[in-house]
Every structure is written in structure tokens, then in C-alpha cells.
PDB file of N, CA, C, O and CB in Angstrom:
ATOM      1  N   MET A   1       7.583  -4.959 -16.275  1.00  0.00           N
ATOM      2  CA  MET A   1       7.139  -3.735 -15.588  1.00  0.00           C
ATOM      3  C   MET A   1       7.870  -3.577 -14.257  1.00  0.00           C
ATOM      4  O   MET A   1       7.964  -4.517 -13.468  1.00  0.00           O
ATOM      5  CB  MET A   1       5.606  -3.763 -15.355  1.00  0.00           C
ATOM      6  N   LYS A   2       8.380  -2.387 -14.029  1.00  0.00           N
ATOM      7  CA  LYS A   2       9.051  -2.113 -12.766  1.00  0.00           C
ATOM      8  C   LYS A   2       8.089  -1.440 -11.801  1.00  0.00           C
ATOM      9  O   LYS A   2       7.085  -0.860 -12.215  1.00  0.00           O
ATOM     10  CB  LYS A   2      10.294  -1.235 -12.987  1.00  0.00           C
ATOM     11  N   ILE A   3       8.397  -1.520 -10.526  1.00  0.00           N
ATOM     12  CA  ILE A   3       7.535  -0.926  -9.502  1.00  0.00           C
ATOM     13  C   ILE A   3       7.356   0.573  -9.744  1.00  0.00           C
ATOM     14  O   ILE A   3       6.271   1.110  -9.520  1.00  0.00           O
ATOM     15  CB  ILE A   3       8.121  -1.170  -8.099  1.00  0.00           C
ATOM     16  N   ASN A   4       8.408   1.248 -10.198  1.00  0.00           N
ATOM     17  CA  ASN A   4       8.365   2.694 -10.423  1.00  0.00           C
ATOM     18  C   ASN A   4       7.375   3.094 -11.513  1.00  0.00           C
ATOM     19  O   ASN A   4       6.956   4.249 -11.589  1.00  0.00           O
ATOM     20  CB  ASN A   4       9.741   3.196 -10.785  1.00  0.00           C
ATOM     21  N   ASP A   5       7.004   2.127 -12.357  1.00  0.00           N
ATOM     22  CA  ASP A   5       6.127   2.441 -13.480  1.00  0.00           C
ATOM     23  C   ASP A   5       4.676   2.657 -13.050  1.00  0.00           C
ATOM     24  O   ASP A   5       3.860   3.150 -13.829  1.00  0.00           O
ATOM     25  CB  ASP A   5       6.193   1.334 -14.504  1.00  0.00           C
ATOM     26  N   ILE A   6       4.360   2.286 -11.808  1.00  0.00           N
ATOM     27  CA  ILE A   6       2.988   2.442 -11.334  1.00  0.00           C
ATOM     28  C   ILE A   6       2.754   3.883 -10.907  1.00  0.00           C
ATOM     29  O   ILE A   6       3.630   4.515 -10.315  1.00  0.00           O
ATOM     30  CB  ILE A   6       2.694   1.475 -10.166  1.00  0.00           C
ATOM     31  N   SER A   7       1.571   4.398 -11.209  1.00  0.00           N
ATOM     32  CA  SER A   7       1.262   5.779 -10.856  1.00  0.00           C
ATOM     33  C   SER A   7       1.127   5.943  -9.344  1.00  0.00           C
ATOM     34  O   SER A   7       0.818   4.972  -8.653  1.00  0.00           O
ATOM     35  CB  SER A   7      -0.025   6.231 -11.552  1.00  0.00           C
ATOM     36  N   PRO A   8       1.352   7.149  -8.813  1.00  0.00           N
ATOM     37  CA  PRO A   8       1.273   7.419  -7.373  1.00  0.00           C
ATOM     38  C   PRO A   8      -0.052   6.994  -6.754  1.00  0.00           C
ATOM     39  O   PRO A   8      -0.088   6.596  -5.589  1.00  0.00           O
ATOM     40  CB  PRO A   8       1.491   8.885  -7.116  1.00  0.00           C
ATOM     41  N   LYS A   9      -1.138   7.071  -7.511  1.00  0.00           N
ATOM     42  CA  LYS A   9      -2.443   6.688  -6.977  1.00  0.00           C
ATOM     43  C   LYS A   9      -2.478   5.223  -6.579  1.00  0.00           C
ATOM     44  O   LYS A   9      -3.299   4.815  -5.758  1.00  0.00           O
ATOM     45  CB  LYS A   9      -3.533   6.971  -7.994  1.00  0.00           C
ATOM     46  N   CYS A  10      -1.594   4.441  -7.159  1.00  0.00           N
ATOM     47  CA  CYS A  10      -1.610   3.004  -6.920  1.00  0.00           C
ATOM     48  C   CYS A  10      -0.591   2.575  -5.864  1.00  0.00           C
ATOM     49  O   CYS A  10      -0.545   1.403  -5.490  1.00  0.00           O
ATOM     50  CB  CYS A  10      -1.345   2.269  -8.212  1.00  0.00           C
ATOM     51  N   LEU A  11       0.208   3.496  -5.390  1.00  0.00           N
ATOM     52  CA  LEU A  11       1.273   3.154  -4.455  1.00  0.00           C
ATOM     53  C   LEU A  11       0.750   2.529  -3.170  1.00  0.00           C
ATOM     54  O   LEU A  11       1.369   1.607  -2.637  1.00  0.00           O
ATOM     55  CB  LEU A  11       2.076   4.379  -4.126  1.00  0.00           C
ATOM     56  N   HIS A  12      -0.374   3.012  -2.667  1.00  0.00           N
ATOM     57  CA  HIS A  12      -0.912   2.458  -1.424  1.00  0.00           C
ATOM     58  C   HIS A  12      -1.217   0.976  -1.581  1.00  0.00           C
ATOM     59  O   HIS A  12      -0.823   0.164  -0.744  1.00  0.00           O
ATOM     60  CB  HIS A  12      -2.178   3.215  -0.999  1.00  0.00           C
ATOM     61  N   PHE A  13      -1.912   0.629  -2.644  1.00  0.00           N
ATOM     62  CA  PHE A  13      -2.253  -0.765  -2.894  1.00  0.00           C
ATOM     63  C   PHE A  13      -0.987  -1.576  -3.145  1.00  0.00           C
ATOM     64  O   PHE A  13      -0.859  -2.717  -2.701  1.00  0.00           O
ATOM     65  CB  PHE A  13      -3.218  -0.884  -4.091  1.00  0.00           C
ATOM     66  N   GLN A  14      -0.079  -0.972  -3.852  1.00  0.00           N
ATOM     67  CA  GLN A  14       1.206  -1.591  -4.163  1.00  0.00           C
ATOM     68  C   GLN A  14       1.912  -2.033  -2.885  1.00  0.00           C
ATOM     69  O   GLN A  14       2.336  -3.183  -2.768  1.00  0.00           O
ATOM     70  CB  GLN A  14       2.095  -0.618  -4.954  1.00  0.00           C
ATOM     71  N   GLU A  15       2.035  -1.118  -1.934  1.00  0.00           N
ATOM     72  CA  GLU A  15       2.730  -1.405  -0.690  1.00  0.00           C
ATOM     73  C   GLU A  15       2.039  -2.510   0.089  1.00  0.00           C
ATOM     74  O   GLU A  15       2.695  -3.406   0.619  1.00  0.00           O
ATOM     75  CB  GLU A  15       2.828  -0.155   0.158  1.00  0.00           C
ATOM     76  N   GLU A  16       0.709  -2.449   0.159  1.00  0.00           N
ATOM     77  CA  GLU A  16      -0.041  -3.462   0.891  1.00  0.00           C
ATOM     78  C   GLU A  16       0.161  -4.845   0.280  1.00  0.00           C
ATOM     79  O   GLU A  16       0.353  -5.824   1.001  1.00  0.00           O
ATOM     80  CB  GLU A  16      -1.527  -3.108   0.913  1.00  0.00           C
ATOM     81  N   PHE A  17       0.120  -4.924  -1.036  1.00  0.00           N
ATOM     82  CA  PHE A  17       0.268  -6.210  -1.702  1.00  0.00           C
ATOM     83  C   PHE A  17       1.692  -6.732  -1.606  1.00  0.00           C
ATOM     84  O   PHE A  17       1.911  -7.939  -1.510  1.00  0.00           O
ATOM     85  CB  PHE A  17      -0.143  -6.098  -3.155  1.00  0.00           C
ATOM     86  N   LEU A  18       2.658  -5.824  -1.631  1.00  0.00           N
ATOM     87  CA  LEU A  18       4.052  -6.246  -1.519  1.00  0.00           C
ATOM     88  C   LEU A  18       4.318  -6.872  -0.157  1.00  0.00           C
ATOM     89  O   LEU A  18       5.170  -7.750  -0.025  1.00  0.00           O
ATOM     90  CB  LEU A  18       4.994  -5.059  -1.749  1.00  0.00           C
ATOM     91  N   LYS A  19       3.581  -6.414   0.858  1.00  0.00           N
ATOM     92  CA  LYS A  19       3.736  -6.990   2.194  1.00  0.00           C
ATOM     93  C   LYS A  19       3.318  -8.456   2.185  1.00  0.00           C
ATOM     94  O   LYS A  19       3.883  -9.276   2.909  1.00  0.00           O
ATOM     95  CB  LYS A  19       2.906  -6.199   3.232  1.00  0.00           C
ATOM     96  N   ASP A  20       2.324  -8.779   1.361  1.00  0.00           N
ATOM     97  CA  ASP A  20       1.817 -10.148   1.308  1.00  0.00           C
ATOM     98  C   ASP A  20       2.624 -11.007   0.335  1.00  0.00           C
ATOM     99  O   ASP A  20       3.221 -12.012   0.723  1.00  0.00           O
ATOM    100  CB  ASP A  20       0.344 -10.149   0.908  1.00  0.00           C
ATOM    101  N   ASN A  21       2.630 -10.600  -0.921  1.00  0.00           N
ATOM    102  CA  ASN A  21       3.283 -11.425  -1.932  1.00  0.00           C
ATOM    103  C   ASN A  21       3.461 -10.622  -3.210  1.00  0.00           C
ATOM    104  O   ASN A  21       2.507 -10.029  -3.712  1.00  0.00           O
ATOM    105  CB  ASN A  21       2.471 -12.710  -2.208  1.00  0.00           C
ATOM    106  N   ILE A  22       4.676 -10.602  -3.736  1.00  0.00           N
ATOM    107  CA  ILE A  22       4.961  -9.839  -4.959  1.00  0.00           C
ATOM    108  C   ILE A  22       4.109 -10.322  -6.126  1.00  0.00           C
ATOM    109  O   ILE A  22       3.728  -9.523  -6.982  1.00  0.00           O
ATOM    110  CB  ILE A  22       6.448  -9.945  -5.323  1.00  0.00           C
ATOM    111  N   LEU A  23       3.807 -11.600  -6.174  1.00  0.00           N
ATOM    112  CA  LEU A  23       2.985 -12.126  -7.261  1.00  0.00           C
ATOM    113  C   LEU A  23       1.569 -11.587  -7.177  1.00  0.00           C
ATOM    114  O   LEU A  23       0.938 -11.319  -8.199  1.00  0.00           O
ATOM    115  CB  LEU A  23       2.968 -13.653  -7.233  1.00  0.00           C
ATOM    116  N   VAL A  24       1.069 -11.429  -5.962  1.00  0.00           N
ATOM    117  CA  VAL A  24      -0.273 -10.876  -5.778  1.00  0.00           C
ATOM    118  C   VAL A  24      -0.287  -9.425  -6.240  1.00  0.00           C
ATOM    119  O   VAL A  24      -1.253  -8.971  -6.853  1.00  0.00           O
ATOM    120  CB  VAL A  24      -0.724 -10.983  -4.291  1.00  0.00           C
ATOM    121  N   GLN A  25       0.790  -8.699  -5.945  1.00  0.00           N
ATOM    122  CA  GLN A  25       0.885  -7.301  -6.353  1.00  0.00           C
ATOM    123  C   GLN A  25       0.874  -7.191  -7.868  1.00  0.00           C
ATOM    124  O   GLN A  25       0.198  -6.330  -8.432  1.00  0.00           O
ATOM    125  CB  GLN A  25       2.153  -6.652  -5.782  1.00  0.00           C
ATOM    126  N   VAL A  26       1.619  -8.061  -8.519  1.00  0.00           N
ATOM    127  CA  VAL A  26       1.671  -8.059  -9.978  1.00  0.00           C
ATOM    128  C   VAL A  26       0.300  -8.387 -10.551  1.00  0.00           C
ATOM    129  O   VAL A  26      -0.148  -7.754 -11.508  1.00  0.00           O
ATOM    130  CB  VAL A  26       2.721  -9.063 -10.488  1.00  0.00           C
ATOM    131  N   ARG A  27      -0.365  -9.378  -9.964  1.00  0.00           N
ATOM    132  CA  ARG A  27      -1.704  -9.761 -10.427  1.00  0.00           C
ATOM    133  C   ARG A  27      -2.662  -8.584 -10.283  1.00  0.00           C
ATOM    134  O   ARG A  27      -3.504  -8.347 -11.149  1.00  0.00           O
ATOM    135  CB  ARG A  27      -2.232 -10.986  -9.637  1.00  0.00           C
ATOM    136  N   TYR A  28      -2.525  -7.848  -9.180  1.00  0.00           N
ATOM    137  CA  TYR A  28      -3.378  -6.681  -8.950  1.00  0.00           C
ATOM    138  C   TYR A  28      -3.182  -5.643 -10.049  1.00  0.00           C
ATOM    139  O   TYR A  28      -4.150  -5.107 -10.588  1.00  0.00           O
ATOM    140  CB  TYR A  28      -3.081  -6.058  -7.575  1.00  0.00           C
ATOM    141  N   VAL A  29      -1.943  -5.370 -10.371  1.00  0.00           N
ATOM    142  CA  VAL A  29      -1.632  -4.376 -11.401  1.00  0.00           C
ATOM    143  C   VAL A  29      -2.224  -4.789 -12.743  1.00  0.00           C
ATOM    144  O   VAL A  29      -2.841  -3.977 -13.432  1.00  0.00           O
ATOM    145  CB  VAL A  29      -0.110  -4.185 -11.529  1.00  0.00           C
ATOM    146  N   MET A  30      -2.037  -6.038 -13.108  1.00  0.00           N
ATOM    147  CA  MET A  30      -2.549  -6.529 -14.382  1.00  0.00           C
ATOM    148  C   MET A  30      -4.072  -6.445 -14.425  1.00  0.00           C
ATOM    149  O   MET A  30      -4.643  -6.011 -15.426  1.00  0.00           O
ATOM    150  CB  MET A  30      -2.092  -7.971 -14.621  1.00  0.00           C
ATOM    151  N   ASP A  31      -4.731  -6.861 -13.339  1.00  0.00           N
ATOM    152  CA  ASP A  31      -6.187  -6.821 -13.288  1.00  0.00           C
ATOM    153  C   ASP A  31      -6.692  -5.389 -13.298  1.00  0.00           C
ATOM    154  O   ASP A  31      -7.704  -5.087 -13.931  1.00  0.00           O
ATOM    155  CB  ASP A  31      -6.699  -7.550 -12.051  1.00  0.00           C
ATOM    156  N   LYS A  32      -5.990  -4.504 -12.599  1.00  0.00           N
ATOM    157  CA  LYS A  32      -6.421  -3.110 -12.522  1.00  0.00           C
ATOM    158  C   LYS A  32      -6.342  -2.467 -13.899  1.00  0.00           C
ATOM    159  O   LYS A  32      -7.190  -1.651 -14.258  1.00  0.00           O
ATOM    160  CB  LYS A  32      -5.562  -2.323 -11.509  1.00  0.00           C
ATOM    161  N   ARG A  33      -5.343  -2.829 -14.654  1.00  0.00           N
ATOM    162  CA  ARG A  33      -5.205  -2.265 -16.001  1.00  0.00           C
ATOM    163  C   ARG A  33      -6.383  -2.686 -16.871  1.00  0.00           C
ATOM    164  O   ARG A  33      -6.773  -1.984 -17.805  1.00  0.00           O
ATOM    165  CB  ARG A  33      -3.873  -2.711 -16.649  1.00  0.00           C
ATOM    166  N   ASN A  34      -6.934  -3.839 -16.545  1.00  0.00           N
ATOM    167  CA  ASN A  34      -8.082  -4.340 -17.293  1.00  0.00           C
ATOM    168  C   ASN A  34      -9.401  -3.957 -16.615  1.00  0.00           C
ATOM    169  O   ASN A  34     -10.476  -4.388 -17.032  1.00  0.00           O
ATOM    170  CB  ASN A  34      -7.990  -5.859 -17.444  1.00  0.00           C
ATOM    171  N   LEU A  35      -9.297  -3.143 -15.566  1.00  0.00           N
ATOM    172  CA  LEU A  35     -10.473  -2.683 -14.823  1.00  0.00           C
ATOM    173  C   LEU A  35     -11.322  -3.842 -14.314  1.00  0.00           C
ATOM    174  O   LEU A  35     -12.551  -3.784 -14.335  1.00  0.00           O
ATOM    175  CB  LEU A  35     -11.319  -1.777 -15.698  1.00  0.00           C
ATOM    176  N   LYS A  36     -10.650  -4.894 -13.857  1.00  0.00           N
ATOM    177  CA  LYS A  36     -11.375  -6.068 -13.374  1.00  0.00           C
ATOM    178  C   LYS A  36     -11.295  -6.215 -11.858  1.00  0.00           C
ATOM    179  O   LYS A  36     -12.048  -6.988 -11.265  1.00  0.00           O
ATOM    180  CB  LYS A  36     -10.833  -7.318 -14.036  1.00  0.00           C
ATOM    181  N   PHE A  37     -10.391  -5.478 -11.237  1.00  0.00           N
ATOM    182  CA  PHE A  37     -10.141  -5.687  -9.807  1.00  0.00           C
ATOM    183  C   PHE A  37     -10.087  -4.349  -9.075  1.00  0.00           C
ATOM    184  O   PHE A  37      -9.318  -3.463  -9.449  1.00  0.00           O
ATOM    185  CB  PHE A  37      -8.824  -6.468  -9.592  1.00  0.00           C
ATOM    186  N   ASN A  38     -10.905  -4.205  -8.030  1.00  0.00           N
ATOM    187  CA  ASN A  38     -10.965  -2.944  -7.301  1.00  0.00           C
ATOM    188  C   ASN A  38     -11.240  -3.217  -5.823  1.00  0.00           C
ATOM    189  O   ASN A  38     -12.387  -3.127  -5.385  1.00  0.00           O
ATOM    190  CB  ASN A  38     -12.053  -2.015  -7.898  1.00  0.00           C
ATOM    191  N   PRO A  39     -10.198  -3.553  -5.042  1.00  0.00           N
ATOM    192  CA  PRO A  39     -10.341  -3.948  -3.639  1.00  0.00           C
ATOM    193  C   PRO A  39     -10.897  -2.852  -2.739  1.00  0.00           C
ATOM    194  O   PRO A  39     -11.499  -3.150  -1.707  1.00  0.00           O
ATOM    195  CB  PRO A  39      -9.017  -4.386  -3.110  1.00  0.00           C
ATOM    196  N   SER A  40     -10.708  -1.611  -3.106  1.00  0.00           N
ATOM    197  CA  SER A  40     -11.161  -0.511  -2.251  1.00  0.00           C
ATOM    198  C   SER A  40     -12.629  -0.196  -2.469  1.00  0.00           C
ATOM    199  O   SER A  40     -13.250   0.475  -1.643  1.00  0.00           O
ATOM    200  CB  SER A  40     -10.327   0.733  -2.506  1.00  0.00           C
ATOM    201  N   GLY A  41     -13.189  -0.671  -3.566  1.00  0.00           N
ATOM    202  CA  GLY A  41     -14.580  -0.378  -3.869  1.00  0.00           C
ATOM    203  C   GLY A  41     -14.732   1.012  -4.467  1.00  0.00           C
ATOM    204  O   GLY A  41     -15.848   1.466  -4.723  1.00  0.00           O
ATOM    205  N   GLU A  42     -13.612   1.684  -4.688  1.00  0.00           N
ATOM    206  CA  GLU A  42     -13.652   3.021  -5.266  1.00  0.00           C
ATOM    207  C   GLU A  42     -13.257   2.952  -6.737  1.00  0.00           C
ATOM    208  O   GLU A  42     -12.614   2.000  -7.180  1.00  0.00           O
ATOM    209  CB  GLU A  42     -12.719   3.986  -4.493  1.00  0.00           C
ATOM    210  N   SER A  43     -13.648   3.964  -7.472  1.00  0.00           N
ATOM    211  CA  SER A  43     -13.327   3.970  -8.897  1.00  0.00           C
ATOM    212  C   SER A  43     -12.169   4.922  -9.171  1.00  0.00           C
ATOM    213  O   SER A  43     -12.254   6.110  -8.862  1.00  0.00           O
ATOM    214  CB  SER A  43     -14.559   4.367  -9.733  1.00  0.00           C
ATOM    215  N   PHE A  44     -11.098   4.407  -9.745  1.00  0.00           N
ATOM    216  CA  PHE A  44      -9.974   5.251 -10.125  1.00  0.00           C
ATOM    217  C   PHE A  44      -9.155   4.542 -11.192  1.00  0.00           C
ATOM    218  O   PHE A  44      -9.235   3.323 -11.339  1.00  0.00           O
ATOM    219  CB  PHE A  44      -9.096   5.595  -8.897  1.00  0.00           C
ATOM    220  N   THR A  45      -8.376   5.303 -11.930  1.00  0.00           N
ATOM    221  CA  THR A  45      -7.556   4.712 -12.983  1.00  0.00           C
ATOM    222  C   THR A  45      -6.149   4.454 -12.472  1.00  0.00           C
ATOM    223  O   THR A  45      -5.665   5.147 -11.578  1.00  0.00           O
ATOM    224  CB  THR A  45      -7.517   5.624 -14.220  1.00  0.00           C
ATOM    225  N   CYS A  46      -5.508   3.470 -13.036  1.00  0.00           N
ATOM    226  CA  CYS A  46      -4.187   3.069 -12.572  1.00  0.00           C
ATOM    227  C   CYS A  46      -3.165   3.185 -13.695  1.00  0.00           C
ATOM    228  O   CYS A  46      -2.149   2.489 -13.689  1.00  0.00           O
ATOM    229  CB  CYS A  46      -4.220   1.637 -12.029  1.00  0.00           C
ATOM    230  N   SER A  47      -3.428   4.055 -14.648  1.00  0.00           N
ATOM    231  CA  SER A  47      -2.505   4.194 -15.772  1.00  0.00           C
ATOM    232  C   SER A  47      -1.427   5.224 -15.469  1.00  0.00           C
ATOM    233  O   SER A  47      -1.659   6.185 -14.736  1.00  0.00           O
ATOM    234  CB  SER A  47      -3.262   4.585 -17.041  1.00  0.00           C
ATOM    235  N   SER A  48      -0.253   5.016 -16.037  1.00  0.00           N
ATOM    236  CA  SER A  48       0.859   5.922 -15.748  1.00  0.00           C
ATOM    237  C   SER A  48       0.825   7.146 -16.641  1.00  0.00           C
ATOM    238  O   SER A  48       1.691   8.014 -16.532  1.00  0.00           O
ATOM    239  CB  SER A  48       2.187   5.203 -15.911  1.00  0.00           C
TER     240      SER A  48
END
């Protein structure tokens, strides 16, 4: 999966996680696709 494949709604989280660790960002994407991880406490979909 490339960074461009993530939908615009996820870009904010993407950027924040990339600042910390690319592996964390990838883990976030995978978990979000499974609807298991939601750091903002808000409900939204992360599908492209």
C-alpha cells in the first residue's frame, strides 16, 4: 500500500503518525480498515 492510496479523510492522522514512526502509521491504517482503532474518538470510514 502506498501513502497516496489513503483517502483524504485519513491524511491528518497519516501525517501525525508519519512524524512519529512509519510503522505506527502503517499499523494505524491496517487497524482502521478493521475498525479496531480510532484515536480521535470520532466515527469515520477510512476506505478509498
